[in-house]
Each structure stands twice: as C-alpha cells, then as structure tokens.
Amino acid sequence: MMDKTFIKTIPLSEAQKDYYLHYLVYPMSPYYQEQYLFHFESRLDVSVTIRTLHEIVKRHEIYRSIFVLEDEPIQKVYSEPVLDFEHVSSTTWDDTMIREYFNEEFSKPFTLEEGRLFSCRLLDYKESGSILCFKYHHICFDGWSVSLTLDEFTMIYQLLITGNDHELQPQIHQYADFVEWEQNYIASPEGEAARGFWKKKLGGTLERVEVPPDKKRPSTPSFKGGISFFTFTRQLRDELIAYHKHHKYPTDVIYLSLFSAFLYRITGQDDLIVGVPRYGRPKREFHTIMGPCMVMLPLRIKIPKNSSLRELAKQIHEELSLCSQYQNYPISLITAELQYERDKKYASFFSTAFVHQKAIKQDAAIMLGNAQNTFHSNDLTVSTYPIGKDVSQYDLCLVVEKDNHHDILAGFEYNSDILDEETIAKWVSDFERTSLSLLKNDGENIPAHAGKPADWMESLSTLPSLKILPEDVIPLSTDSIKFEEVTFEWTCLREAGISHLAKVWDASSYAIFMTVFLVLLYAETEKEDLALAFRAGWDESEDVPSALLLRADLTGNPLLGDLVLQVQSKLKEAHYHQASFPKPHEPQLLFEMSKNEYPSTIDFQFRIHESNNHIHGAITYKSNVFKRETVQRICTQYEYLLESVTAESHQRIREIVSHLNSQFLTSDDFEQLFL
C-alpha cells in the first residue's frame, strides 16, 4: 500500500476526466492501458534498476498519484513513491513464454483509487540481456511520457551505476502546472475563440466512419482488438519520399491523405472524421513533464466527387494546419452539443484514427511492436521487444513510425469485435497497392467506393457466359492442345491518335484499347453484358502476371467516351479486389497490353502495345477452337474500329457497330438486304 500522506490535491485535466469516466463505466477494461517492452543488450543490475525507478516515481507527481471521486473527480499526490515492480529470473524462457507472461500481466486492470498506475517488470533475457516493461494507465501518461521515461531511466541508471547521482537535476515543473494552464486557457478569450472554431468545424450532422464489418457490432463494446504489423514496401517508401520532396508536404499529411483515400474506398463515405493526435504541450516548461497532455484532433475531411490525391493532400494540409492552431481546446467540452447519434456500442463520435509516432528523445522507432532496430540511450544499447496487442481504441487506426533502418513501419490497429484478422490482412495489401498507384498518378480520380470483397464477388455470381466469341465448329483434337499466333502492326492514322483521346477523356490508353475491343465483342455477339479477362501487374508469388476479371455494361447505347470511363473505373476496382474468376466460370478471352507473351491456357489471348506511332500486337489462339481466317477477321475489324473512334470519338456504341457491319458486308450480303 502507498503511504497515505498526501502533499497535494489537484483537479483533473479534461483528458483525465474522460479517462476517469470510462473507468467508472468499465472498471475492468484495459481500453486505456498500454505496455512498452525494451530489450537491453546487457544485463541490468536489479538493485540499481529499483533505485532508478524509485527516483523516477519520486521526481514526477503523476506517477505517485491516485484518482478518487469526492464531490468531483480529483487527483491526490502522495509524498512517498511506492513501486509496482517485479523481477523475474527467466533465463530459460523462450520468446513464447515471455510473451505469455506479458500478456497475462497486461490483462490485469489498474485500480485508480488505490494507485501505482505505473508498473515495471524486469526479466532476465537469455544469457546476458534484460527486458524492461513499462505498463501505464493513460490517465498518467502519453506517448511523449514514454519516450521521456525511457530516456530518464537510462540516464539515471548510468549516473547511479557510476556513482554520479549528485549530477541529477530536480524536476521543476509538474503535471499540476499543465492542469492550471489548461483551466486558464479554457476561460480566456483565446479559449473561447477555439471553442467557436470547433463548434463550427464539427457543426451539422456528423456520421461516424463505418468500416465494412465482418461481424455484428455487440451492444456493449468489449474493446478487444489487434494490430496487423507491416513494413512499407521499398517501392512505396521511395514513392512517398519522392512525393514529400516534390510537394514539400509534411509526411504525416501524405500518410493521412493516403489513409483517407483508403477509408473513402472501403466505406463509400465522403465526409470522414479521423482522429489525429498532437502532443499538446503548448509551453516549453511542459516539455519535461509526464502526463496525458496529448490531444486528439477530430479532423473532418470532406472528399468532393472525382477528387484526386493531389487535391486531397492540399485540402488535408490546409485543414491540419488550421485545426492545429486550435488544438489546445479540449474537444470533450463541446461533444455534448454535437449532432451525432449517441450509441453505447461506440466509444466516441469518431471511430477511425491516424497516428504518426515519433519518439522525442530516441532517434529510433520505439512505439510499434514490429520495430527491430537497435539504438543507444545514454550509452546503453536498447531495442524494442516485439509483442502483439489485443486492445483497440478505434474500429481502424493506421499507425506509422520511421525507424533507423530507413524503413517505414506501420500497423492497422483494429476492433476485433467487428473485424477479422483475415480482412485486415487484405486491407493491408489493398492499402499498399492503392497508395502506390495514387502516388504515381496523383492527378487521377480516387477510385469510387467498391464495397467489401465479398460484395464484389457476389456481383460476379450472375456472370454472363465468358464464351463470348462465336466459336468455329471444329472437332476437338484428341492430341494435345495446339496454339497458333497471328501478329499485326498498324500505323496510327491520326497525328494525335489514341494518346490525344487519352488526354481528352483523362483516361489511360489501356482503357481505350480495351473499350474498343469490347465494342468489337458487342458487334460479334449483340450482348450488352460482357465479361473478359485482362492481365494485371506482376504478382510476386507467381511466375507470370495474374489475370483479373472485368465486367462491362453496354446497355443504353452509351457514348464511347462514357464507356471508356466506365471501363477505367472497372479496371481499378478489379485491381483493388484482385478479382479472379469465380467457379465454374472459365474465361475464353484474355486482353492485355504488353510486349511479352506469357503462358496462358485461355482460348484467345489478345496482346497489344504502342511504340513509335505504331500499334503492335499478336493474337495467340487455340487452333482447335478458332480458324485462322476468324482470327484475321478480328484483327482487321479491330483496326477499323480504332480508325473510326480516332477519327470520330463522339459516337455512340450502336452507331460505331452499324458502321462496322456495313463496312464488312459482302456484295451478296448487301443484295440480300433489298430482296
């Protein structure tokens, strides 16, 4: 038990009031608990470790405080520190046993009325190392505090081990000073102006970001969660750095822009509220205090239709800069006045967040569990010890941190009440893939909402026949399947050609070439619901690029340009979902733009590419399915269609097909029209 002599009673900060209220409602919840594990290369001396921790708790009032409800919630600071410390002789433990131990320790709730809200565990690690664990309740710390505590620990430990403890400077300012400043700020004209700003910014109807759930949300949240760690691919990292250098945006603006685009993609919502933390220490004297000074800005991001990443990043940069000017006003003071549906199933009026972690005192990543770098802190060699997480404050939160290996570490923290780990793994892949595409093509429209992968696949359950081309009646050979090839080369007849149309429609030449091919299929089949395969990019797990599925709707006799935009959107959706072919469907046609021929078992592979004002390509086909004359006719008609749409791009589909059919009528066919 603590010594019950207390030296100070102070009110709670606005952030602490939120934490305490949550504790009263959910006293056993680990929602506001955190633990951080640090691996020391050399074995820490147990007695010196205890003296060091005792000194830290003595220096900072917040670490020797309890929180009780009298007339109102108050913080009591006790005169003497009492450590919650345990040393475990664990040299024979493997990593699995160590993680099980810390998971069990983490599950033990704090009791705010009794105190010791900062606990430490020291484990002997293998032959000569140590693992030191800091476990906190958020009511007495934030991320800044973690970095300060680790730095103080290594500094004081070294002073004690060398006998130079007389050099330790006293801690002048305390968390109580911050609480006093906050109360004065709220009552000031500056605080009132900030209040007005946030009421206007968050005015009107607010809707939470609703990520597509795998499971029904429980009536009472359990706050169970997980985190899926990943490291940005080298290509994505390099593109992000290049984007940062070119546009001069802070990297957190770029991360947040990519995450917002991702949320827009998976939810279909264009009015997003994303929590973004700021360290919230407005005065220099607060830079050395421990305690929850961090503020969570509810950034409201409205994404106009057909926005590009370039436009979104500009908007977010301006919004973040503006909102940061008013970051010191506690949002909790106006939440009761906001227009949003209050629901006990949710912890807050915003359910998504983005956190850009940076240690204040360490030039290294120390927050995320996938950080594997080693750093030096006051001449002690330290690294983070990886461990998972089974609590989440949000439905979905992107956390990023840059380590000293020049990697970008990241994690999707998620609410496991509603989301499965498998879904998060897919979202990680989707986020990286779509982010890379957006960075490379930041002027293109952010792809519209594509729904959940399950919804996407359900939309493919009623596919039309994928045997699109009329097949020649050729008996299947009993011999092995034989492929033949027809090659072609066409000179672009117009100076601007396809490239000009691509600029006019703000589309890729790929989408235009594929659209023309779909028009040809429509002419051959008179079917308005068409599906075919197209080649995606390289799949690292495959020896050849994978083929994806595209489904186009030609009903209503659309303009060619409108069909091009539809195809471009469908291409992006297929890439996003990596949509392959649902059984028992098997594609007959494969369309791709590539110089190289990749192995394929598909009946009809149409390959095309541009170079030097020429269009080159080849059709590889099963000779026991198609006659060579049929394939040559397809080549000729495709060339005609390219000429037609290049010459007159403002045509409707049926008009184009009518011209095509009349062009290839024989004399006998023409005479039959007048019989």
XYZ file of C-alpha atoms in Angstrom:
675
model
C 0.000 0.000 0.000
C 1.037 3.601 -0.554
C 1.923 5.930 2.286
C -1.422 7.713 2.844
C 0.254 11.076 3.463
C -0.529 13.268 0.507
C 1.086 16.565 -0.360
C -1.284 17.918 -2.983
C -4.828 17.637 -4.274
C -5.450 18.913 -7.791
C -8.358 18.809 -10.243
C -8.258 16.542 -13.265
C -7.402 17.781 -16.717
C -10.155 17.465 -19.315
C -8.437 14.416 -20.823
C -8.169 12.784 -17.394
C -11.890 13.366 -16.813
C -12.635 11.306 -19.935
C -10.319 8.524 -18.786
C -11.826 8.523 -15.303
C -15.393 8.447 -16.608
C -14.535 5.465 -18.774
C -13.028 3.775 -15.707
C -16.229 4.296 -13.723
C -18.300 2.729 -16.506
C -15.843 -0.055 -17.397
C -13.634 -0.605 -14.288
C -12.148 -3.867 -15.606
C -11.457 -2.630 -19.137
C -7.876 -2.449 -20.460
C -9.023 0.156 -23.033
C -6.748 2.884 -21.659
C -3.821 0.655 -20.705
C -0.555 0.406 -22.616
C 2.667 -1.501 -22.151
C 6.060 -0.972 -23.750
C 8.849 -3.545 -23.738
C 12.536 -2.688 -24.117
C 15.340 -5.169 -24.634
C 18.663 -4.153 -23.092
C 21.687 -5.807 -24.644
C 23.472 -6.106 -21.294
C 22.007 -7.454 -18.068
C 20.541 -4.711 -15.883
C 21.523 -4.694 -12.232
C 18.332 -5.372 -10.280
C 19.132 -3.181 -7.263
C 20.203 -0.248 -9.446
C 17.075 -0.700 -11.596
C 14.900 -0.448 -8.487
C 16.734 2.690 -7.301
C 16.378 4.209 -10.777
C 12.644 3.557 -10.969
C 12.197 4.815 -7.405
C 13.899 8.067 -8.404
C 11.671 8.470 -11.490
C 8.479 7.970 -9.464
C 9.779 10.384 -6.853
C 10.575 13.046 -9.473
C 7.133 13.004 -11.118
C 3.995 13.572 -9.080
C 1.770 11.958 -11.706
C 3.468 8.580 -11.063
C 2.590 8.682 -7.360
C -0.982 9.806 -7.698
C -4.361 8.194 -7.197
C -7.724 9.273 -8.606
C -10.804 9.337 -6.453
C -14.368 10.608 -6.653
C -15.271 13.055 -3.909
C -17.545 15.959 -4.815
C -15.899 15.589 -8.204
C -13.021 13.505 -9.547
C -9.695 14.646 -8.078
C -6.060 13.623 -8.213
C -4.196 13.110 -4.956
C -0.401 13.162 -4.926
C 1.278 11.177 -2.207
C 4.514 12.139 -0.546
C 6.497 8.932 -0.950
C 6.758 6.725 -4.037
C 5.885 3.062 -3.838
C 6.989 0.909 -6.740
C 4.930 -1.697 -8.504
C 7.993 -3.693 -9.517
C 8.766 -7.358 -10.079
C 11.969 -9.088 -11.167
C 11.655 -12.462 -12.876
C 14.582 -14.842 -13.295
C 13.657 -16.031 -16.772
C 16.912 -17.004 -18.475
C 15.451 -20.379 -19.509
C 12.279 -18.884 -21.014
C 11.790 -18.793 -24.743
C 10.043 -15.915 -26.530
C 6.672 -17.662 -26.421
C 6.810 -17.951 -22.635
C 7.916 -14.320 -22.342
C 5.007 -13.083 -24.446
C 2.537 -15.223 -22.493
C 3.846 -13.692 -19.262
C 3.459 -10.123 -20.517
C 0.025 -10.817 -21.997
C -1.110 -12.055 -18.606
C 0.415 -9.015 -16.884
C -1.260 -6.662 -19.325
C -4.686 -8.180 -18.674
C -4.540 -7.147 -15.003
C -6.565 -3.926 -14.609
C -5.431 -0.875 -12.669
C -7.404 0.382 -9.676
C -7.341 4.162 -9.913
C -8.428 4.676 -6.303
C -5.513 2.633 -4.945
C -2.806 3.813 -7.278
C 0.502 2.632 -8.571
C -0.636 3.348 -12.109
C 2.875 2.914 -13.458
C 4.159 -0.658 -13.125
C 7.514 -2.136 -14.134
C 8.653 -5.688 -14.787
C 12.249 -6.793 -15.292
C 13.008 -10.126 -16.961
C 16.380 -11.775 -17.486
C 16.662 -12.412 -21.211
C 18.749 -15.342 -22.399
C 22.411 -15.354 -21.341
C 23.163 -11.681 -20.775
C 20.266 -9.384 -21.653
C 17.255 -7.912 -19.885
C 13.715 -6.944 -20.850
C 12.206 -3.971 -19.059
C 8.458 -3.424 -19.310
C 6.628 -0.169 -18.581
C 2.885 -0.536 -18.105
C 0.705 2.547 -17.647
C -2.829 3.769 -17.385
C -3.464 6.602 -19.840
C -4.660 8.818 -17.012
C -0.994 9.353 -16.084
C 0.926 9.191 -19.359
C 1.016 9.690 -23.135
C 3.435 8.773 -25.919
C 5.701 11.719 -25.108
C 5.880 10.470 -21.499
C 7.048 7.025 -22.648
C 9.992 8.498 -24.531
C 10.886 10.758 -21.586
C 10.639 7.886 -19.109
C 12.943 5.644 -21.124
C 15.448 8.460 -21.514
C 15.314 9.261 -17.805
C 15.690 5.603 -16.907
C 18.888 5.144 -18.929
C 20.299 8.499 -17.732
C 19.623 7.900 -14.025
C 20.705 4.248 -14.250
C 24.072 5.311 -15.671
C 24.501 8.033 -13.032
C 23.749 5.553 -10.239
C 25.924 2.785 -11.660
C 28.892 5.189 -11.899
C 28.220 6.926 -8.582
C 27.457 10.332 -10.168
C 23.898 10.634 -8.889
C 24.678 14.077 -7.450
C 24.539 15.412 -11.031
C 20.796 14.669 -11.296
C 18.830 17.875 -11.753
C 15.492 18.241 -9.885
C 12.207 18.220 -11.804
C 10.841 21.757 -11.548
C 7.501 21.571 -13.368
C 4.758 19.012 -12.765
C 1.534 17.923 -14.442
C -0.386 20.108 -11.994
C 1.130 23.131 -13.759
C -0.359 21.941 -17.045
C -3.801 21.454 -15.460
C -3.712 25.012 -14.109
C -2.669 26.368 -17.523
C -5.473 24.429 -19.245
C -8.134 25.821 -16.896
C -6.921 29.374 -17.515
C -6.798 28.800 -21.282
C -10.379 27.481 -21.443
C -11.633 30.578 -19.620
C -9.605 33.005 -21.762
C -10.739 34.839 -24.937
C -8.322 32.638 -26.867
C -10.015 29.549 -25.481
C -13.464 30.903 -26.322
C -12.323 31.552 -29.916
C -11.112 27.962 -30.147
C -14.443 26.733 -28.818
C -16.247 28.671 -31.547
C -13.921 27.264 -34.186
C -14.588 23.647 -33.221
C -18.345 24.130 -32.913
C -18.389 25.468 -36.487
C -15.959 22.836 -37.802
C -17.958 19.965 -36.326
C -21.343 21.567 -36.886
C -24.149 19.880 -38.761
C -24.887 16.193 -38.843
C -21.865 14.015 -38.060
C -21.615 10.437 -39.207
C -19.028 8.030 -37.895
C -16.837 6.254 -40.375
C -18.416 2.810 -40.703
C -15.852 0.313 -41.971
C -17.468 -2.755 -43.595
C -17.817 -5.192 -40.658
C -17.272 -8.941 -40.703
C -19.387 -9.406 -37.581
C -22.327 -7.680 -35.941
C -21.236 -4.995 -33.520
C -22.014 -6.026 -29.912
C -24.417 -3.893 -27.880
C -21.639 -3.242 -25.363
C -18.079 -2.887 -26.685
C -15.508 -5.293 -25.318
C -12.622 -3.108 -26.611
C -10.927 -6.252 -27.872
C -8.610 -5.578 -30.735
C -5.487 -6.481 -32.573
C -2.812 -4.938 -34.699
C -1.529 -6.178 -38.031
C 2.056 -5.009 -38.474
C 3.654 -4.373 -41.833
C 6.610 -2.531 -43.304
C 6.060 -0.331 -46.337
C 7.401 -1.945 -49.482
C 10.598 -0.342 -50.708
C 8.816 0.940 -53.808
C 6.005 2.531 -51.781
C 8.500 4.050 -49.348
C 10.563 5.553 -52.183
C 7.471 6.939 -53.922
C 6.303 8.510 -50.659
C 9.707 10.124 -50.063
C 9.787 11.430 -53.630
C 6.275 12.824 -53.213
C 7.298 14.524 -49.982
C 10.330 16.142 -51.636
C 8.380 17.273 -54.685
C 5.318 18.733 -52.937
C 7.021 19.819 -49.687
C 4.170 18.398 -47.600
C 4.936 17.039 -44.124
C 4.950 13.258 -44.288
C 2.016 12.980 -41.877
C -0.083 14.908 -44.417
C 0.783 12.356 -47.100
C 0.123 9.377 -44.811
C -3.211 10.857 -43.734
C -4.178 11.600 -47.343
C -3.500 8.007 -48.370
C -5.380 6.662 -45.347
C -8.342 8.968 -46.017
C -8.444 7.835 -49.645
C -8.390 4.243 -48.399
C -11.271 4.872 -45.959
C -13.222 6.523 -48.769
C -12.586 3.442 -50.879
C -13.759 0.850 -48.376
C -16.687 2.783 -46.874
C -18.066 4.926 -49.685
C -18.336 7.834 -47.212
C -17.129 11.227 -48.416
C -17.448 13.034 -45.052
C -14.838 11.444 -42.803
C -13.806 12.192 -39.233
C -10.358 10.854 -38.407
C -8.684 11.351 -35.040
C -5.170 12.790 -35.372
C -3.032 13.221 -32.221
C -0.984 16.266 -31.323
C 1.451 16.327 -28.412
C -0.389 19.191 -26.721
C 2.454 20.743 -24.726
C 1.953 24.425 -25.560
C 4.698 25.805 -23.305
C 8.378 24.895 -23.197
C 8.284 24.190 -19.463
C 5.786 21.395 -20.156
C 8.229 19.539 -22.411
C 9.770 17.652 -19.471
C 6.606 16.755 -17.567
C 5.000 13.326 -17.540
C 1.260 13.049 -18.028
C -1.562 12.946 -20.586
C -1.083 16.237 -22.437
C -1.717 14.708 -25.861
C -4.820 15.900 -27.701
C -6.776 14.069 -30.384
C -7.906 16.395 -33.152
C -11.120 15.203 -34.828
C -10.088 16.145 -38.359
C -13.122 16.431 -40.628
C -12.286 15.525 -44.211
C -14.846 16.095 -46.929
C -13.856 14.446 -50.200
C -15.530 16.008 -53.250
C -16.614 13.728 -56.068
C -13.850 12.925 -58.563
C -11.113 14.225 -56.239
C -7.509 13.290 -56.894
C -4.808 12.593 -54.318
C -3.200 15.887 -55.291
C -6.377 17.781 -54.370
C -6.961 15.723 -51.225
C -3.403 16.268 -49.941
C -3.735 20.023 -50.461
C -7.024 20.041 -48.543
C -5.678 17.935 -45.674
C -2.538 20.052 -45.410
C -4.655 23.196 -45.051
C -7.113 21.560 -42.636
C -4.416 20.077 -40.425
C -2.540 23.384 -40.262
C -5.710 25.285 -39.399
C -7.027 22.807 -36.817
C -3.617 22.583 -35.140
C -3.873 26.283 -34.295
C -6.835 25.396 -32.044
C -5.526 22.065 -30.770
C -5.340 23.090 -27.125
C -9.092 23.326 -26.645
C -10.480 20.054 -25.195
C -12.987 18.656 -27.699
C -14.776 16.817 -24.875
C -16.177 20.172 -23.698
C -18.384 20.523 -26.785
C -19.149 16.896 -27.702
C -22.479 17.083 -25.845
C -23.568 19.783 -28.297
C -22.570 17.919 -31.472
C -25.209 16.419 -33.741
C -24.384 12.744 -33.923
C -26.194 9.612 -32.934
C -25.148 8.678 -29.420
C -24.834 4.940 -29.212
C -23.395 2.848 -26.381
C -21.937 0.470 -28.960
C -19.339 3.148 -29.788
C -16.670 4.662 -27.566
C -16.602 8.051 -29.327
C -18.132 10.105 -32.123
C -15.163 9.205 -34.317
C -14.147 5.615 -34.871
C -11.018 5.891 -37.025
C -7.633 7.441 -36.326
C -4.211 8.035 -37.789
C -1.134 8.140 -35.560
C 2.313 9.220 -36.755
C 4.606 8.056 -33.959
C 7.897 9.772 -33.202
C 9.990 9.334 -30.083
C 11.021 12.685 -28.597
C 14.285 11.524 -27.037
C 15.269 8.484 -29.117
C 16.351 8.602 -32.719
C 14.541 5.342 -33.354
C 11.171 3.675 -33.560
C 10.168 2.628 -30.036
C 6.363 2.560 -30.143
C 5.387 -0.073 -32.687
C 5.784 -3.755 -31.971
C 7.437 -4.515 -35.316
C 10.373 -2.155 -34.745
C 13.512 -4.276 -34.790
C 16.161 -1.553 -34.756
C 18.796 -1.075 -32.076
C 19.626 2.345 -30.659
C 21.762 3.877 -27.934
C 20.274 5.717 -24.977
C 22.769 7.309 -22.613
C 25.387 4.695 -23.606
C 23.038 1.744 -23.048
C 22.214 -0.390 -26.094
C 18.464 -0.869 -26.367
C 15.936 -2.261 -28.823
C 12.189 -2.709 -28.688
C 10.856 -6.158 -27.868
C 8.024 -7.130 -30.238
C 4.683 -8.092 -28.767
C 1.145 -8.112 -30.085
C -1.826 -6.095 -28.915
C -5.331 -7.258 -28.033
C -6.974 -3.890 -27.299
C -8.093 -1.216 -29.735
C -9.497 2.232 -29.085
C -10.821 2.518 -32.658
C -12.518 0.465 -35.331
C -9.496 1.102 -37.543
C -6.337 3.090 -36.898
C -3.278 3.450 -39.108
C -0.081 3.818 -37.077
C 3.241 4.635 -38.751
C 6.737 5.112 -37.403
C 10.095 5.565 -39.137
C 12.968 3.514 -37.789
C 16.714 3.989 -38.095
C 16.999 1.447 -40.929
C 15.154 3.940 -43.157
C 12.106 1.696 -43.209
C 8.570 2.884 -42.591
C 6.951 0.642 -40.008
C 3.186 0.536 -39.867
C 0.229 -1.233 -38.357
C -3.518 -1.417 -38.773
C -4.944 -1.450 -35.251
C -8.497 -2.774 -35.408
C -11.600 -3.615 -33.403
C -11.790 -7.409 -33.326
C -15.426 -7.245 -32.162
C -16.376 -6.439 -35.759
C -13.331 -7.235 -37.920
C -11.458 -10.462 -38.666
C -7.702 -10.710 -38.936
C -8.054 -12.060 -42.495
C -9.903 -8.909 -43.573
C -7.202 -6.691 -42.094
C -4.526 -8.652 -43.951
C -6.393 -7.976 -47.212
C -6.772 -4.318 -46.328
C -3.045 -4.009 -45.672
C -2.346 -5.363 -49.145
C -5.020 -3.134 -50.681
C -3.735 -0.060 -48.844
C -0.183 -0.569 -50.086
C -1.255 -1.307 -53.642
C -3.711 1.580 -53.986
C -1.365 4.008 -52.189
C 1.415 3.234 -54.635
C -0.945 3.774 -57.559
C -2.233 7.086 -56.150
C 1.266 8.430 -55.503
C 2.325 7.605 -59.053
C -0.871 9.056 -60.556
C -1.837 11.779 -58.097
C -3.876 13.670 -60.695
C -6.242 10.772 -61.359
C -9.576 10.452 -59.597
C -9.533 8.464 -56.386
C -11.432 5.268 -57.242
C -15.008 5.343 -56.009
C -16.410 3.026 -53.350
C -16.032 -0.582 -54.401
C -17.656 -2.231 -51.371
C -16.386 -5.254 -49.470
C -14.568 -8.013 -51.334
C -17.498 -10.297 -50.537
C -19.923 -7.813 -52.127
C -17.702 -7.584 -55.162
C -17.565 -11.337 -55.626
C -21.338 -11.561 -55.106
C -21.765 -9.149 -58.018
C -19.919 -11.673 -60.165
C -22.149 -14.586 -59.213
C -24.502 -13.961 -62.143
C -21.860 -13.525 -64.797
C -22.815 -13.783 -68.436
C -21.185 -16.523 -70.435
C -17.481 -15.981 -70.770
C -17.535 -17.853 -74.078
C -18.059 -14.613 -75.945
C -16.781 -15.043 -79.482
C -18.709 -17.326 -81.818
C -16.562 -20.417 -81.889
C -15.846 -22.183 -85.142
C -17.262 -25.675 -85.223
C -14.041 -27.615 -85.226
C -13.925 -31.084 -83.639
C -11.665 -31.094 -80.606
C -8.489 -32.942 -81.340
C -7.552 -35.885 -79.221
C -3.988 -34.662 -79.454
C -2.556 -32.039 -77.120
C -3.996 -28.554 -77.465
C -2.205 -26.561 -80.144
C -1.719 -22.793 -80.066
C -1.046 -20.635 -83.105
C -0.316 -16.929 -83.395
C -1.229 -14.072 -85.710
C 0.818 -10.881 -85.380
C -0.128 -7.400 -86.576
C 1.236 -3.871 -86.850
C -0.805 -0.777 -87.613
C 0.351 2.779 -88.212
C -1.585 5.315 -86.148
C -3.538 7.183 -88.815
C -4.063 10.401 -86.858
C -1.217 12.527 -85.563
C -2.634 12.669 -82.025
C -4.285 9.234 -82.197
C -5.047 7.268 -79.047
C -2.756 9.476 -76.931
C -4.898 12.503 -77.773
C -8.096 10.690 -76.768
C -6.473 9.604 -73.516
C -5.889 13.268 -72.626
C -9.382 14.338 -73.723
C -11.084 11.678 -71.603
C -8.472 11.749 -68.813
C -8.127 8.014 -69.251
C -5.361 5.512 -69.893
C -4.672 4.208 -73.393
C -5.156 0.741 -71.882
C -8.782 1.593 -71.069
C -9.335 2.921 -74.598
C -7.848 -0.133 -76.315
C -9.916 -2.436 -74.089
C -13.097 -0.425 -74.715
C -12.631 -0.738 -78.458
C -12.191 -4.478 -78.015
C -15.457 -4.620 -76.024
C -17.213 -2.767 -78.847
C -15.913 -5.420 -81.232
C -17.280 -8.158 -78.979
C -20.626 -6.345 -78.882
C -20.639 -6.267 -82.670
C -19.913 -10.004 -82.786
C -22.426 -11.069 -80.122
C -25.003 -8.264 -79.709
C -24.605 -8.831 -75.943
C -24.680 -5.745 -73.733
C -23.388 -7.522 -70.592
C -19.823 -8.593 -71.311
C -17.054 -10.090 -69.170
C -13.497 -10.956 -70.098
C -10.093 -11.455 -68.568
C -7.319 -8.880 -68.546
C -3.761 -9.139 -67.379
C -2.862 -7.462 -64.105
C 0.589 -6.480 -62.899
C 3.209 -8.878 -61.680
C 2.201 -10.962 -58.694
C 5.327 -11.615 -56.615
C 4.057 -15.069 -55.727
C 3.578 -16.028 -59.363
C 5.987 -16.681 -62.204
C 3.718 -14.801 -64.622
C 1.312 -11.886 -64.165
C -2.120 -12.894 -62.914
C -5.294 -12.411 -64.954
C -8.222 -10.481 -63.482
C -11.865 -10.133 -64.435
C -13.609 -7.147 -65.989
C -17.364 -6.855 -66.476
C -18.774 -4.053 -68.632
C -22.325 -2.809 -69.130
C -23.151 -1.525 -72.619
C -26.886 -1.001 -72.066
C -28.438 2.314 -73.009
C -26.267 2.829 -76.103
C -23.576 4.857 -74.260
C -21.184 7.289 -75.849
C -17.779 5.781 -76.462
C -16.171 8.234 -74.040
C -18.594 7.271 -71.263
C -17.850 3.605 -71.855
C -14.116 4.327 -71.655
C -14.563 5.955 -68.238
C -16.688 3.021 -67.070
C -14.010 0.580 -68.189
C -11.273 2.594 -66.479
C -13.236 2.548 -63.224
C -13.893 -1.203 -63.539
C -10.199 -1.833 -64.182
C -9.288 -0.045 -60.960
C -11.947 -1.939 -58.999
C -10.709 -5.267 -60.321
C -7.126 -4.365 -59.380
C -8.308 -3.245 -55.953
C -10.102 -6.507 -55.250
C -7.713 -8.680 -57.251
C -10.900 -10.205 -58.632
C -10.280 -13.526 -60.278
C -12.788 -15.893 -61.847
C -15.494 -17.457 -59.682
C -16.058 -21.124 -60.309
C -17.316 -22.670 -62.528
C -16.695 -19.776 -64.940
C -13.707 -20.041 -67.228
C -12.696 -17.106 -69.425
C -12.342 -17.537 -73.147
C -10.663 -14.213 -73.902
C -7.626 -12.529 -72.379
C -6.841 -8.913 -73.229
C -3.572 -7.258 -72.258
C -1.149 -4.507 -73.185
C 2.321 -5.988 -73.146
C 5.286 -6.627 -75.397
C 5.868 -10.035 -73.880
C 3.913 -13.217 -74.286
C 3.179 -15.031 -71.059
C 1.972 -18.613 -70.844
C -1.805 -18.924 -70.941
C -4.338 -21.711 -71.316
C -7.065 -19.271 -72.377
C -8.540 -19.883 -75.836
C -7.938 -16.419 -77.253
C -5.167 -14.095 -75.996
C -5.220 -10.574 -77.499
C -1.928 -8.754 -76.837
C -1.292 -5.147 -77.873
C 1.171 -2.298 -77.258
C 2.169 1.092 -78.696
C 5.598 2.219 -79.884
C 6.932 4.743 -82.407
C 3.459 5.791 -83.611
C 2.655 2.177 -84.394
C 0.377 -0.342 -82.746
C 1.902 -3.781 -82.443
C 0.318 -6.940 -81.217
C -0.484 -10.581 -81.561
C -3.342 -12.997 -81.062
C -2.430 -16.375 -79.673
C -5.312 -18.814 -80.086
C -6.241 -22.461 -79.866
C -6.252 -23.736 -83.408
C -8.715 -26.470 -82.486
C -11.225 -23.776 -81.454
C -10.731 -20.964 -83.965
C -9.912 -20.907 -87.659
C -7.060 -18.675 -88.736
C -9.474 -16.781 -91.027
C -11.643 -15.911 -87.997
C -8.670 -14.543 -86.098
C -7.530 -12.486 -89.079
C -11.021 -11.040 -89.415
C -10.906 -9.961 -85.768
C -7.595 -8.188 -86.430
C -8.995 -6.366 -89.449
C -12.176 -5.286 -87.713
C -10.299 -4.108 -84.628
C -8.063 -1.950 -86.819
C -11.138 -0.441 -88.485
C -12.699 0.357 -85.128
C -9.523 2.090 -83.948
C -9.532 4.215 -87.096
C -13.221 5.021 -86.621
C -13.056 6.093 -82.988
C -9.862 8.074 -83.578
C -11.480 9.972 -86.448
C -14.836 10.498 -84.706
C -14.650 9.983 -80.966
C -18.130 11.381 -80.168
C -20.028 8.356 -81.386
C -22.414 6.049 -79.620
C -21.759 2.339 -79.463
C -24.535 1.200 -81.816
C -23.559 3.829 -84.373
C -19.990 2.537 -84.353
C -21.164 -1.068 -84.706
C -23.537 -0.148 -87.528
C -20.684 1.441 -89.461
C -18.539 -1.626 -88.809
C -21.159 -4.070 -90.034
C -21.848 -2.097 -93.195
C -18.148 -1.834 -93.952
C -17.688 -5.610 -93.935
C -20.828 -6.657 -95.830
C -20.128 -8.700 -98.959
C -21.932 -7.849 -102.211
C -24.196 -10.850 -101.721
C -24.980 -9.805 -98.162
C -25.790 -6.290 -99.345
C -28.114 -7.526 -102.080
C -29.962 -9.665 -99.529
C -30.989 -6.504 -97.683
C -33.146 -5.438 -100.632
C -34.784 -8.743 -101.521
